[in-house]
Amino acid sequence: MNFWQIWNMNFGFFGIQFSFGLQQSNMSAIYKYLGADEASLPMLWLAGPVTGLLVQPIIGAVSDGTWSPRFGRRKPFFLIGALIASVALVLMPFSTTIFMAASLLWILDAANNIAMEPYRAFVADRLPKEQHSIGFLMQSFFTGLGITLANFTPAILVSLGMLAISDKFENGIPTYTYWAFFIGAFASVATILLTVLTTKEIPPTAEEFELLKEKKKTPVVKRTFVEIKEAFTNMPLTMKQLIPVKFFTWYAMFCY
C-alpha cells in the first residue's frame, strides 16, 4: 500500500482517539460541575480502565473469528463502536447527575474499545510485514493528533470568539464543553466512515475460511475465552514482562 492508502486506512483512529482525549481532559471537570468531591474522582474514573481490561481481549477474540463477505472482519466493530461512542458523546454534556455521567463514561469507553482493538489487528491483517512499522507509526500519529486536538478544542472555540468562557447551561457545564463533545461525535463517525469506504479487507484464504467454519462449531462464549487463554499462554516473554508495567502505569494515571 502507498502512503495515502495507509493514511486512509488509519484515519479512523483519529476519531477514536479524539473521543478518548475528550473524556480524559473533561470528565473530572464534568464530575465536579455535577457536585462530585475530589476524593471520589479516582473511583469514578476507574470505569474506563476496567472496561478496557475486559472489553479489549473479548472483542479482539470475537473479531478474529468473524468474517462477512459484505462487511469484512474488523469493519463492523469499527462502525458499531463509533456509532455508540458518538451517541454517548452527544449525551454526556447533558448529564444531570454524577451517576448519569459515570454511566455514559462506561458506555463511551466500552464503545471506543470495541472500535480500537480490532483496529490494531486491521493493520496487521491488511499490510505485509515489511509495512507493519509504518502502519502502526501512522496509528501513533493519529493517536497523538486526536488527543491533542481534543484537549485544545474548547480553548480554540473560545479563542476564536465563537463561545464565551463564562457561558454555561443549567447543569453548570460550560457551553464550550457541549460543542467540543458534539465535534467529537462527528469526528468519531466521519473518520471511521472514511476508513471503511476507502480500505478493503483481505478475504481469508480457503484454509483460513475452513478454520473459521470449524471454530464456529464451538459456542462463541467458550471459543472466545479459550482463545484469550491461548493468547496469554503463547504470547512472547517480552509481552508478558510488559503486562505489569502497562497495568500499573495505566491504573496509576487514573488514580492520579
Backbone as JSON, one array per atom type, in Angstrom:
{
  "sequence": "MNFWQIWNMNFGFFGIQFSFGLQQSNMSAIYKYLGADEASLPMLWLAGPVTGLLVQPIIGAVSDGTWSPRFGRRKPFFLIGALIASVALVLMPFSTTIFMAASLLWILDAANNIAMEPYRAFVADRLPKEQHSIGFLMQSFFTGLGITLANFTPAILVSLGMLAISDKFENGIPTYTYWAFFIGAFASVATILLTVLTTKEIPPTAEEFELLKEKKKTPVVKRTFVEIKEAFTNMPLTMKQLIPVKFFTWYAMFCY",
  "N": [[0.84, -1.2, 0.0], [0.41, 2.31, -0.7], [1.53, 5.53, 0.62], [-0.74, 7.26, 1.05], [-2.85, 5.48, 1.0], [-2.31, 4.02, 3.31], [-2.57, 6.11, 5.1], [-5.36, 6.72, 4.82], [-6.37, 4.26, 5.69], [-5.77, 4.32, 8.4], [-7.02, 6.58, 9.31], [-9.42, 6.61, 10.7], [-8.62, 6.1, 13.28], [-7.99, 8.54, 14.33], [-10.5, 9.7, 14.98], [-11.37, 7.93, 17.0], [-9.41, 8.36, 18.97], [-9.71, 11.07, 19.4], [-12.13, 11.07, 20.69], [-11.38, 9.61, 23.02], [-9.56, 11.5, 24.03], [-11.23, 13.66, 24.66], [-12.73, 12.61, 26.82], [-10.69, 12.14, 28.66], [-9.71, 14.71, 29.2], [-11.87, 16.16, 30.08], [-13.67, 14.85, 31.83], [-13.21, 14.87, 34.65], [-13.73, 17.55, 35.26], [-16.43, 17.69, 34.47], [-17.61, 15.91, 36.29], [-17.13, 17.39, 38.63], [-18.6, 19.74, 38.16], [-21.06, 18.63, 38.42], [-21.18, 18.14, 41.08], [-19.42, 16.35, 42.37], [-16.93, 15.35, 44.78], [-13.34, 15.79, 45.27], [-12.16, 13.46, 46.33], [-13.69, 11.36, 45.4], [-13.23, 11.19, 42.7], [-11.13, 9.44, 41.58], [-12.34, 6.88, 41.87], [-14.63, 7.2, 40.31], [-13.41, 7.43, 37.86], [-12.37, 4.91, 37.39], [-14.01, 3.3, 35.88], [-13.25, 3.45, 33.22], [-10.5, 2.22, 32.72], [-11.06, -0.36, 33.73], [-13.13, -1.22, 32.09], [-11.79, -1.29, 29.6], [-9.92, -3.28, 30.15], [-11.52, -5.55, 30.29], [-13.11, -5.51, 27.94], [-11.42, -5.25, 25.65], [-9.75, -7.7, 25.16], [-11.83, -9.56, 24.79], [-13.39, -8.55, 22.62], [-11.37, -8.5, 20.73], [-10.82, -11.26, 20.4], [-13.33, -12.15, 19.49], [-13.59, -10.71, 17.07], [-11.5, -11.85, 15.64], [-12.58, -14.28, 14.96], [-14.5, -13.67, 13.12], [-16.06, -13.24, 9.95], [-17.44, -11.63, 7.19], [-18.64, -11.63, 3.94], [-19.71, -9.29, 2.96], [-19.36, -7.23, 4.91], [-16.86, -7.63, 6.04], [-14.17, -8.34, 8.39], [-13.1, -6.75, 10.52], [-14.25, -4.22, 10.18], [-17.09, -4.08, 10.9], [-16.95, -3.84, 13.68], [-15.57, -1.43, 14.0], [-17.5, 0.38, 13.06], [-19.79, -0.09, 14.7], [-18.72, 0.48, 17.25], [-17.98, 3.21, 16.86], [-20.46, 4.45, 16.34], [-21.92, 3.99, 18.73], [-20.23, 5.33, 20.51], [-20.43, 7.96, 19.54], [-23.08, 8.61, 20.15], [-22.96, 8.51, 22.97], [-21.13, 10.59, 23.4], [-22.59, 12.83, 22.5], [-24.64, 12.86, 24.38], [-23.31, 13.15, 26.84], [-22.63, 15.9, 27.82], [-25.13, 16.69, 28.62], [-25.64, 15.52, 31.0], [-27.2, 15.14, 34.14], [-26.78, 14.17, 36.61], [-24.23, 12.7, 38.74], [-24.18, 9.94, 38.56], [-25.36, 9.5, 36.06], [-23.43, 10.65, 34.35], [-21.2, 9.03, 34.94], [-22.16, 6.56, 34.06], [-22.49, 7.04, 31.32], [-19.83, 7.5, 30.69], [-18.8, 4.93, 31.06], [-20.14, 3.57, 28.99], [-19.16, 5.02, 26.79], [-16.4, 4.5, 26.97], [-16.38, 1.72, 26.65], [-17.41, 1.55, 24.04], [-15.41, 2.89, 22.55], [-13.31, 1.11, 22.96], [-14.33, -1.16, 21.72], [-14.14, -0.36, 19.09], [-11.39, 0.21, 18.87], [-9.65, -2.02, 19.46], [-10.03, -4.09, 17.39], [-9.12, -2.44, 15.38], [-6.36, -2.21, 15.67], [-5.62, -4.8, 15.0], [-6.45, -4.75, 12.39], [-4.51, -3.35, 10.94], [-2.36, -5.18, 11.02], [-3.6, -7.26, 9.65], [-4.04, -6.18, 7.1], [-1.69, -5.09, 6.01], [1.49, -6.04, 4.56], [4.21, -7.69, 6.29], [6.57, -6.14, 6.14], [5.58, -3.59, 6.04], [4.35, -3.14, 8.42], [5.51, -1.57, 10.44], [5.35, 1.14, 9.53], [2.6, 1.28, 9.34], [1.67, 1.0, 12.02], [3.01, 3.15, 13.09], [1.7, 5.24, 11.82], [-0.78, 4.96, 13.06], [-0.01, 5.71, 15.65], [0.63, 8.37, 15.17], [-1.92, 9.45, 14.53], [-3.13, 8.93, 16.95], [-1.77, 10.69, 18.73], [-2.39, 13.15, 17.46], [-5.22, 13.19, 17.54], [-5.81, 13.14, 20.34], [-4.45, 15.46, 21.18], [-5.75, 17.55, 19.72], [-8.31, 17.21, 20.74], [-7.91, 17.99, 23.4], [-7.34, 20.7, 23.01], [-9.57, 21.76, 21.72], [-11.83, 23.04, 23.2], [-10.49, 25.41, 24.07], [-9.76, 26.49, 21.6], [-12.27, 27.08, 20.48], [-13.13, 29.07, 22.21], [-11.07, 31.02, 21.96], [-11.35, 31.77, 19.3], [-13.53, 33.33, 19.45], [-16.01, 32.24, 19.16], [-17.47, 31.19, 21.26], [-18.26, 32.15, 24.62], [-16.25, 32.1, 27.56], [-17.58, 32.14, 29.93], [-20.13, 31.25, 29.5], [-22.68, 29.04, 30.41], [-24.65, 26.03, 30.84], [-27.73, 24.86, 32.37], [-26.98, 22.78, 34.09], [-24.5, 23.55, 34.9], [-22.34, 22.98, 33.3], [-19.95, 24.19, 31.01], [-20.66, 25.96, 27.91], [-18.77, 25.6, 25.87], [-17.84, 23.04, 26.35], [-20.0, 21.44, 25.62], [-20.04, 21.9, 22.79], [-17.51, 20.94, 22.09], [-17.8, 18.2, 22.6], [-19.83, 17.6, 20.78], [-18.48, 18.04, 18.37], [-16.58, 16.03, 18.65], [-18.26, 13.77, 18.49], [-19.08, 13.9, 15.81], [-16.57, 13.66, 14.54], [-15.82, 11.09, 15.35], [-17.57, 9.34, 13.95], [-17.34, 10.22, 11.26], [-14.58, 9.95, 10.54], [-14.14, 7.22, 10.84], [-15.91, 6.25, 8.91], [-14.67, 7.17, 6.58], [-12.38, 5.55, 6.54], [-13.61, 2.99, 6.35], [-14.89, 3.18, 3.87], [-12.81, 3.54, 2.07], [-10.9, 1.57, 2.34], [-10.33, -1.77, 1.69], [-10.91, -4.99, 3.11], [-8.85, -7.92, 3.31], [-9.93, -10.96, 2.07], [-10.28, -14.12, 3.85], [-8.04, -16.89, 3.28], [-8.69, -20.05, 1.61], [-7.98, -22.07, 3.37], [-7.91, -20.67, 5.83], [-10.58, -19.93, 5.94], [-11.89, -22.37, 6.23], [-10.94, -23.03, 8.75], [-12.16, -21.03, 10.25], [-14.85, -21.79, 9.95], [-14.76, -24.19, 11.3], [-14.18, -23.33, 13.87], [-16.56, -22.03, 14.5], [-18.25, -24.01, 15.25], [-17.96, -24.37, 17.9], [-19.44, -23.02, 20.84], [-19.81, -19.44, 21.02], [-19.06, -18.0, 23.36], [-17.51, -19.81, 24.88], [-15.51, -20.34, 22.96], [-14.33, -17.81, 22.7], [-13.14, -17.31, 25.24], [-11.39, -19.45, 25.42], [-9.63, -18.81, 23.35], [-8.54, -16.43, 24.33], [-7.2, -17.4, 26.57], [-5.32, -19.08, 25.3], [-3.9, -17.14, 23.89], [-2.65, -15.69, 25.97], [-1.07, -17.73, 26.98], [0.66, -18.33, 24.86], [1.89, -15.97, 24.14], [4.77, -13.84, 23.46], [7.66, -13.7, 25.67], [8.53, -11.1, 26.23], [6.19, -9.56, 25.99], [4.72, -10.57, 28.12], [6.29, -9.64, 30.21], [5.81, -6.98, 29.97], [3.22, -6.67, 30.84], [2.73, -6.13, 33.75], [3.99, -3.62, 33.85], [2.53, -1.96, 32.06], [-0.03, -2.29, 33.15], [0.08, -1.23, 35.82], [0.96, 1.42, 35.4], [-1.11, 2.47, 33.86], [-3.31, 2.16, 35.56], [-2.39, 3.79, 37.65], [-2.39, 6.31, 36.45], [-5.09, 7.01, 36.18], [-5.93, 6.97, 38.85], [-4.37, 9.07, 39.77]],
  "CA": [[0.0, 0.0, 0.0], [1.18, 3.54, -0.71], [1.41, 6.38, 1.82], [-2.1, 7.78, 1.25], [-3.71, 4.34, 1.34], [-2.06, 3.75, 4.73], [-3.18, 7.26, 5.79], [-6.82, 6.5, 4.85], [-6.64, 3.07, 6.49], [-5.62, 4.64, 9.82], [-7.63, 7.88, 9.64], [-10.45, 6.4, 11.71], [-8.02, 6.12, 14.62], [-8.07, 9.93, 14.79], [-11.79, 9.9, 15.63], [-11.4, 7.16, 18.25], [-8.55, 8.99, 19.96], [-10.34, 12.36, 19.72], [-13.12, 10.72, 21.71], [-10.64, 9.33, 24.25], [-8.99, 12.75, 24.53], [-12.31, 14.45, 25.28], [-13.08, 12.08, 28.14], [-9.56, 12.29, 29.57], [-9.47, 16.1, 29.57], [-13.09, 16.86, 30.53], [-14.56, 14.14, 32.74], [-13.06, 15.34, 36.04], [-14.46, 18.82, 35.35], [-17.88, 17.41, 34.4], [-17.99, 15.36, 37.6], [-17.13, 18.45, 39.64], [-19.75, 20.6, 37.88], [-22.27, 17.92, 38.9], [-21.16, 18.07, 42.54], [-18.52, 15.33, 42.93], [-15.77, 15.86, 45.51], [-12.08, 15.29, 44.72], [-11.84, 12.11, 46.81], [-14.46, 10.35, 44.66], [-12.88, 11.2, 41.28], [-10.46, 8.22, 41.1], [-13.29, 5.77, 41.77], [-15.48, 7.46, 39.15], [-12.6, 7.25, 36.67], [-11.96, 3.52, 37.2], [-14.85, 2.65, 34.86], [-12.51, 3.42, 31.95], [-9.52, 1.15, 32.59], [-11.67, -1.67, 33.98], [-13.85, -1.57, 30.87], [-10.81, -1.67, 28.59], [-9.32, -4.55, 30.56], [-12.46, -6.64, 30.0], [-13.67, -5.47, 26.59], [-10.46, -5.39, 24.55], [-9.43, -9.08, 24.77], [-13.04, -10.26, 24.33], [-13.7, -8.07, 21.27], [-10.28, -8.96, 19.86], [-11.03, -12.68, 20.08], [-14.56, -12.28, 18.68], [-13.34, -10.22, 15.7], [-10.64, -12.83, 14.97], [-13.4, -15.38, 14.45], [-15.59, -13.09, 12.32], [-15.86, -12.87, 8.55], [-18.65, -11.42, 6.4], [-18.26, -11.2, 2.59], [-20.18, -7.92, 2.7], [-18.88, -6.24, 5.88], [-15.48, -7.89, 6.42], [-13.86, -8.91, 9.7], [-12.88, -5.72, 11.55], [-15.05, -3.02, 9.93], [-18.33, -3.98, 11.69], [-16.64, -3.39, 15.04], [-15.27, 0.0, 13.92], [-18.73, 1.15, 12.89], [-20.62, -0.22, 15.9], [-18.07, 1.24, 18.31], [-18.05, 4.65, 16.57], [-21.85, 4.91, 16.48], [-22.26, 4.03, 20.16], [-19.42, 6.4, 21.11], [-20.95, 9.27, 19.14], [-24.29, 8.85, 20.94], [-22.53, 8.82, 24.34], [-20.5, 11.92, 23.38], [-23.66, 13.84, 22.4], [-25.44, 12.89, 25.62], [-22.51, 13.41, 28.03], [-22.76, 17.24, 28.43], [-26.48, 16.88, 29.16], [-25.75, 14.77, 32.26], [-27.78, 15.91, 35.24], [-26.31, 13.58, 37.87], [-22.93, 12.02, 38.66], [-24.43, 8.57, 38.11], [-25.59, 9.54, 34.61], [-22.15, 10.92, 33.7], [-20.36, 7.84, 35.09], [-22.73, 5.51, 33.2], [-22.15, 7.39, 29.94], [-18.39, 7.27, 30.53], [-18.62, 3.49, 30.9], [-20.59, 3.23, 27.63], [-18.22, 5.64, 25.86], [-15.13, 3.78, 27.0], [-16.62, 0.41, 26.05], [-17.57, 1.74, 22.59], [-14.09, 3.19, 21.98], [-12.52, -0.12, 22.99], [-14.89, -2.03, 20.69], [-13.59, 0.09, 17.81], [-9.94, 0.33, 18.84], [-8.9, -3.28, 19.47], [-9.96, -4.64, 16.03], [-8.38, -1.52, 14.5], [-4.94, -2.58, 15.74], [-5.47, -6.03, 14.21], [-6.72, -4.38, 10.99], [-3.21, -3.0, 10.34], [-1.61, -6.43, 10.83], [-4.3, -8.03, 8.61], [-4.08, -5.54, 5.78], [-0.37, -4.74, 5.49], [2.55, -7.05, 4.65], [5.05, -7.5, 7.49], [7.55, -5.08, 5.96], [4.93, -2.28, 6.2], [3.72, -3.05, 9.74], [6.06, -0.47, 11.24], [4.76, 2.41, 9.11], [1.17, 1.23, 9.67], [1.47, 1.29, 13.45], [3.5, 4.51, 13.29], [0.6, 6.13, 11.41], [-1.75, 4.92, 14.15], [0.52, 6.52, 16.74], [0.49, 9.77, 14.75], [-3.32, 9.86, 14.7], [-3.41, 8.92, 18.39], [-1.3, 11.96, 19.28], [-3.12, 14.26, 16.86], [-6.59, 13.18, 18.04], [-5.85, 13.53, 21.75], [-4.02, 16.86, 21.3], [-6.82, 18.43, 19.25], [-9.42, 17.1, 21.7], [-7.57, 18.82, 24.55], [-7.32, 22.12, 22.66], [-10.81, 22.2, 21.07], [-12.54, 24.08, 23.96], [-9.71, 26.65, 24.04], [-9.85, 27.04, 20.25], [-13.61, 27.64, 20.32], [-13.19, 30.33, 22.98], [-10.13, 31.99, 21.41], [-11.88, 32.27, 18.03], [-14.68, 34.19, 19.74], [-17.27, 31.55, 18.84], [-18.17, 30.96, 22.52], [-17.69, 32.86, 25.77], [-15.79, 31.16, 28.58], [-18.5, 32.18, 31.08], [-21.45, 30.69, 29.14], [-22.93, 27.72, 30.98], [-26.01, 25.52, 30.81], [-28.36, 24.74, 33.7], [-26.25, 21.84, 34.95], [-23.22, 24.14, 35.26], [-21.3, 22.6, 32.33], [-19.77, 25.29, 30.05], [-21.13, 25.76, 26.54], [-17.69, 25.1, 25.01], [-17.75, 21.6, 26.54], [-21.03, 20.87, 24.76], [-19.62, 21.93, 21.39], [-16.36, 20.04, 21.93], [-18.3, 16.83, 22.54], [-20.55, 17.44, 19.52], [-17.44, 17.9, 17.34], [-16.03, 14.69, 18.84], [-19.22, 12.78, 17.97], [-18.99, 13.95, 14.35], [-15.26, 13.14, 14.15], [-15.8, 9.65, 15.6], [-18.26, 8.62, 12.87], [-16.87, 10.63, 9.93], [-13.26, 9.4, 10.23], [-14.29, 5.77, 10.67], [-16.56, 6.04, 7.61], [-13.67, 7.36, 5.53], [-11.58, 4.33, 6.5], [-14.43, 1.88, 5.89], [-15.23, 3.34, 2.46], [-11.63, 3.62, 1.21], [-9.96, 0.46, 2.55], [-10.94, -3.1, 1.64], [-10.25, -6.04, 3.88], [-8.42, -9.07, 2.52], [-10.69, -12.16, 2.45], [-9.45, -15.24, 4.32], [-7.74, -17.94, 2.31], [-9.56, -21.22, 1.74], [-7.58, -22.76, 4.6], [-8.37, -19.85, 6.96], [-12.04, -19.97, 5.96], [-12.25, -23.66, 6.81], [-10.64, -22.93, 10.17], [-13.23, -20.21, 10.84], [-16.05, -22.61, 9.99], [-14.55, -25.18, 12.36], [-14.29, -22.62, 15.15], [-17.95, -21.65, 14.76], [-18.96, -25.15, 15.82], [-17.85, -24.19, 19.36], [-20.2, -21.83, 21.28], [-18.98, -18.24, 20.92], [-18.51, -17.6, 24.66], [-16.42, -20.75, 25.19], [-14.44, -20.14, 21.99], [-13.67, -16.54, 23.0], [-12.28, -17.41, 26.42], [-10.31, -20.39, 25.09], [-8.65, -18.08, 22.53], [-7.84, -15.49, 25.21], [-6.27, -18.2, 27.37], [-4.23, -19.49, 24.41], [-3.09, -15.96, 23.58], [-1.8, -15.42, 27.13], [-0.1, -18.83, 27.11], [1.62, -18.36, 23.75], [2.49, -14.67, 23.84], [6.22, -13.78, 23.73], [8.06, -13.35, 27.03], [8.6, -9.64, 26.35], [4.83, -9.07, 26.22], [4.35, -10.93, 29.49], [7.01, -8.73, 31.11], [5.22, -5.64, 29.84], [1.89, -6.64, 31.46], [2.66, -5.33, 34.99], [4.39, -2.23, 33.58], [1.38, -1.27, 31.47], [-1.18, -2.34, 34.06], [0.2, -0.33, 36.96], [1.03, 2.82, 34.97], [-2.46, 2.88, 33.42], [-4.09, 2.26, 36.8], [-1.91, 4.94, 38.42], [-2.77, 7.55, 35.78], [-6.48, 7.33, 36.5], [-5.98, 7.33, 40.28], [-3.77, 10.4, 39.89]],
  "C": [[0.88, 1.25, 0.0], [0.85, 4.4, 0.51], [-0.04, 6.79, 2.07], [-3.11, 6.67, 1.53], [-3.55, 3.98, 2.82], [-2.65, 4.87, 5.59], [-4.69, 7.04, 5.93], [-7.18, 5.33, 5.75], [-6.63, 3.39, 7.98], [-6.37, 5.9, 10.25], [-8.72, 7.74, 10.71], [-9.92, 6.42, 13.13], [-8.02, 7.52, 15.2], [-9.37, 10.17, 15.55], [-11.89, 9.17, 16.96], [-10.6, 7.87, 19.33], [-9.03, 10.4, 20.32], [-11.36, 12.15, 20.83], [-12.45, 10.41, 23.05], [-10.09, 10.6, 24.87], [-10.03, 13.61, 25.22], [-12.64, 13.93, 26.68], [-11.94, 12.29, 29.13], [-9.4, 13.73, 30.06], [-10.69, 16.78, 30.17], [-13.88, 16.17, 31.63], [-14.43, 14.59, 34.2], [-13.84, 16.63, 36.25], [-15.97, 18.59, 35.34], [-18.37, 16.84, 35.72], [-18.08, 16.46, 38.65], [-18.28, 19.42, 39.42], [-21.03, 19.98, 38.42], [-22.23, 17.65, 40.41], [-20.25, 17.03, 43.15], [-17.38, 15.99, 43.7], [-14.51, 15.18, 44.99], [-11.81, 13.84, 45.12], [-12.56, 11.02, 46.02], [-14.05, 10.25, 43.2], [-12.15, 9.94, 40.82], [-11.41, 7.05, 40.94], [-14.2, 5.95, 40.55], [-14.74, 7.21, 37.84], [-12.31, 5.78, 36.37], [-12.83, 2.75, 36.2], [-14.09, 2.48, 33.55], [-11.53, 2.27, 31.85], [-10.08, -0.25, 32.84], [-12.41, -2.15, 32.73], [-12.89, -2.03, 29.78], [-10.19, -3.03, 28.87], [-10.21, -5.73, 30.19], [-12.86, -6.69, 28.52], [-12.64, -5.8, 25.52], [-10.13, -6.85, 24.2], [-10.64, -9.84, 24.24], [-13.37, -9.86, 22.89], [-12.62, -8.52, 20.29], [-10.48, -10.4, 19.43], [-12.25, -12.89, 19.2], [-14.3, -11.84, 17.24], [-12.42, -11.17, 14.94], [-11.46, -13.94, 14.32], [-14.55, -14.92, 13.58], [-15.16, -12.95, 10.87], [-17.21, -12.77, 7.85], [-18.21, -10.96, 5.01], [-18.65, -9.76, 2.3], [-19.5, -6.9, 3.61], [-17.43, -6.46, 6.31], [-15.36, -8.46, 7.82], [-13.8, -7.85, 10.78], [-13.84, -4.54, 11.41], [-16.36, -2.95, 10.73], [-18.07, -3.47, 13.1], [-16.27, -1.91, 15.06], [-16.58, 0.79, 13.94], [-19.62, 1.1, 14.13], [-20.03, 0.6, 17.04], [-18.21, 2.74, 18.1], [-19.46, 5.2, 16.76], [-22.27, 5.02, 17.94], [-21.51, 5.16, 20.85], [-19.99, 7.77, 20.77], [-22.23, 9.61, 19.92], [-23.93, 9.24, 22.37], [-21.89, 10.2, 24.42], [-21.55, 13.03, 23.32], [-24.41, 13.98, 23.72], [-24.64, 13.36, 26.84], [-22.69, 14.81, 28.61], [-24.15, 17.51, 29.01], [-26.7, 16.12, 30.47], [-26.28, 15.68, 33.37], [-27.35, 15.37, 36.6], [-24.95, 12.92, 37.65], [-23.11, 10.61, 38.13], [-24.63, 8.52, 36.6], [-24.27, 9.75, 33.86], [-21.24, 9.7, 33.77], [-20.85, 6.7, 34.19], [-22.38, 5.78, 31.73], [-20.65, 7.22, 29.67], [-18.1, 5.78, 30.32], [-19.01, 3.06, 29.49], [-19.61, 3.77, 26.6], [-16.91, 4.88, 25.81], [-15.27, 2.4, 26.38], [-16.7, 0.52, 24.53], [-16.23, 2.03, 21.93], [-13.21, 1.94, 21.95], [-13.01, -1.13, 21.96], [-14.31, -1.66, 19.33], [-12.08, -0.06, 17.76], [-9.22, -1.01, 18.73], [-8.87, -3.94, 18.09], [-9.18, -3.74, 15.07], [-6.89, -1.86, 14.51], [-4.69, -3.85, 14.89], [-5.66, -5.76, 12.72], [-5.42, -4.06, 10.26], [-2.41, -4.26, 10.04], [-2.26, -7.29, 9.73], [-3.99, -7.5, 7.21], [-2.71, -5.3, 5.16], [0.59, -5.93, 5.53], [3.48, -6.71, 5.81], [6.04, -6.34, 7.33], [6.94, -3.68, 6.07], [4.24, -2.14, 7.56], [4.22, -1.84, 10.53], [5.45, 0.87, 10.85], [3.26, 2.45, 9.41], [0.91, 1.59, 11.11], [2.0, 2.69, 13.8], [2.42, 5.53, 12.91], [-0.5, 6.13, 12.47], [-1.29, 5.78, 15.32], [0.4, 8.0, 16.43], [-0.94, 10.25, 14.98], [-3.76, 9.81, 16.16], [-3.01, 10.26, 19.01], [-2.09, 13.14, 18.77], [-4.54, 14.35, 17.43], [-6.68, 13.66, 19.48], [-5.46, 15.0, 21.93], [-5.12, 17.82, 20.87], [-8.02, 18.39, 20.18], [-9.16, 17.98, 22.92], [-7.69, 20.3, 24.25], [-8.65, 22.64, 22.11], [-11.59, 23.24, 21.89], [-11.82, 25.43, 23.92], [-9.78, 27.32, 22.67], [-11.19, 27.71, 20.03], [-13.74, 28.99, 21.03], [-12.29, 31.39, 22.34], [-10.58, 32.56, 20.07], [-13.1, 33.17, 18.21], [-16.02, 33.55, 19.44], [-18.12, 31.34, 20.09], [-17.48, 31.76, 23.62], [-17.35, 31.85, 26.86], [-16.76, 31.09, 29.76], [-19.87, 31.57, 30.78], [-21.59, 29.28, 29.68], [-24.39, 27.34, 30.81], [-26.5, 25.31, 32.25], [-27.61, 23.8, 34.64], [-24.85, 22.33, 35.32], [-22.09, 23.84, 34.29], [-21.18, 23.71, 31.28], [-20.23, 24.92, 28.64], [-20.04, 25.17, 25.65], [-17.48, 23.6, 25.18], [-18.78, 20.88, 25.68], [-20.54, 20.77, 23.32], [-18.43, 21.02, 21.13], [-16.82, 18.6, 21.8], [-19.1, 16.59, 21.27], [-19.56, 17.26, 18.36], [-16.82, 16.51, 17.43], [-16.95, 13.61, 18.29], [-19.16, 12.72, 16.45], [-17.68, 13.31, 13.88], [-15.21, 11.62, 14.29], [-16.41, 8.88, 14.44], [-17.64, 8.93, 11.51], [-15.52, 9.99, 9.58], [-13.31, 7.89, 10.04], [-14.92, 5.46, 9.31], [-15.56, 6.19, 6.47], [-12.8, 6.1, 5.4], [-12.37, 3.17, 5.91], [-14.67, 1.95, 4.38], [-14.01, 3.31, 1.53], [-10.71, 2.41, 1.31], [-10.72, -0.87, 2.58], [-10.17, -4.07, 2.52], [-9.9, -7.21, 2.96], [-9.21, -10.3, 2.97], [-9.77, -13.26, 2.96], [-9.18, -16.22, 3.19], [-8.69, -19.12, 2.54], [-9.26, -21.98, 3.04], [-8.07, -22.0, 5.84], [-9.89, -19.9, 7.09], [-12.54, -21.28, 6.56], [-12.02, -23.67, 8.32], [-11.7, -22.11, 10.9], [-14.52, -21.02, 10.98], [-15.95, -23.65, 11.11], [-14.71, -24.54, 13.73], [-15.74, -22.32, 15.51], [-18.79, -22.81, 15.3], [-18.93, -25.1, 17.34], [-18.66, -22.97, 19.75], [-19.28, -20.62, 21.42], [-18.34, -17.84, 22.24], [-17.32, -18.49, 25.02], [-15.24, -20.51, 24.27], [-13.63, -18.88, 22.3], [-12.7, -16.68, 24.15], [-11.15, -18.42, 26.23], [-9.22, -19.67, 24.3], [-7.87, -17.08, 23.37], [-6.8, -16.23, 26.05], [-5.07, -18.63, 26.52], [-3.3, -18.33, 24.08], [-2.14, -15.63, 24.73], [-0.7, -16.48, 27.27], [1.03, -18.71, 26.09], [2.29, -17.02, 23.46], [3.98, -14.65, 24.19], [6.51, -13.31, 25.15], [8.08, -11.83, 27.24], [7.22, -9.05, 26.65], [4.37, -9.4, 27.64], [5.04, -10.01, 30.5], [6.41, -7.33, 31.09], [3.86, -5.53, 30.56], [1.87, -5.82, 32.76], [3.05, -3.87, 34.79], [3.19, -1.43, 33.07], [0.2, -1.19, 32.46], [-1.07, -1.28, 35.15], [0.34, 1.13, 36.55], [-0.34, 3.33, 34.54], [-3.37, 3.08, 34.64], [-3.71, 3.52, 37.56], [-2.35, 6.25, 37.79], [-4.19, 7.97, 36.15], [-6.66, 7.67, 37.98], [-5.44, 8.74, 40.5], [-4.75, 11.46, 39.39]]
}
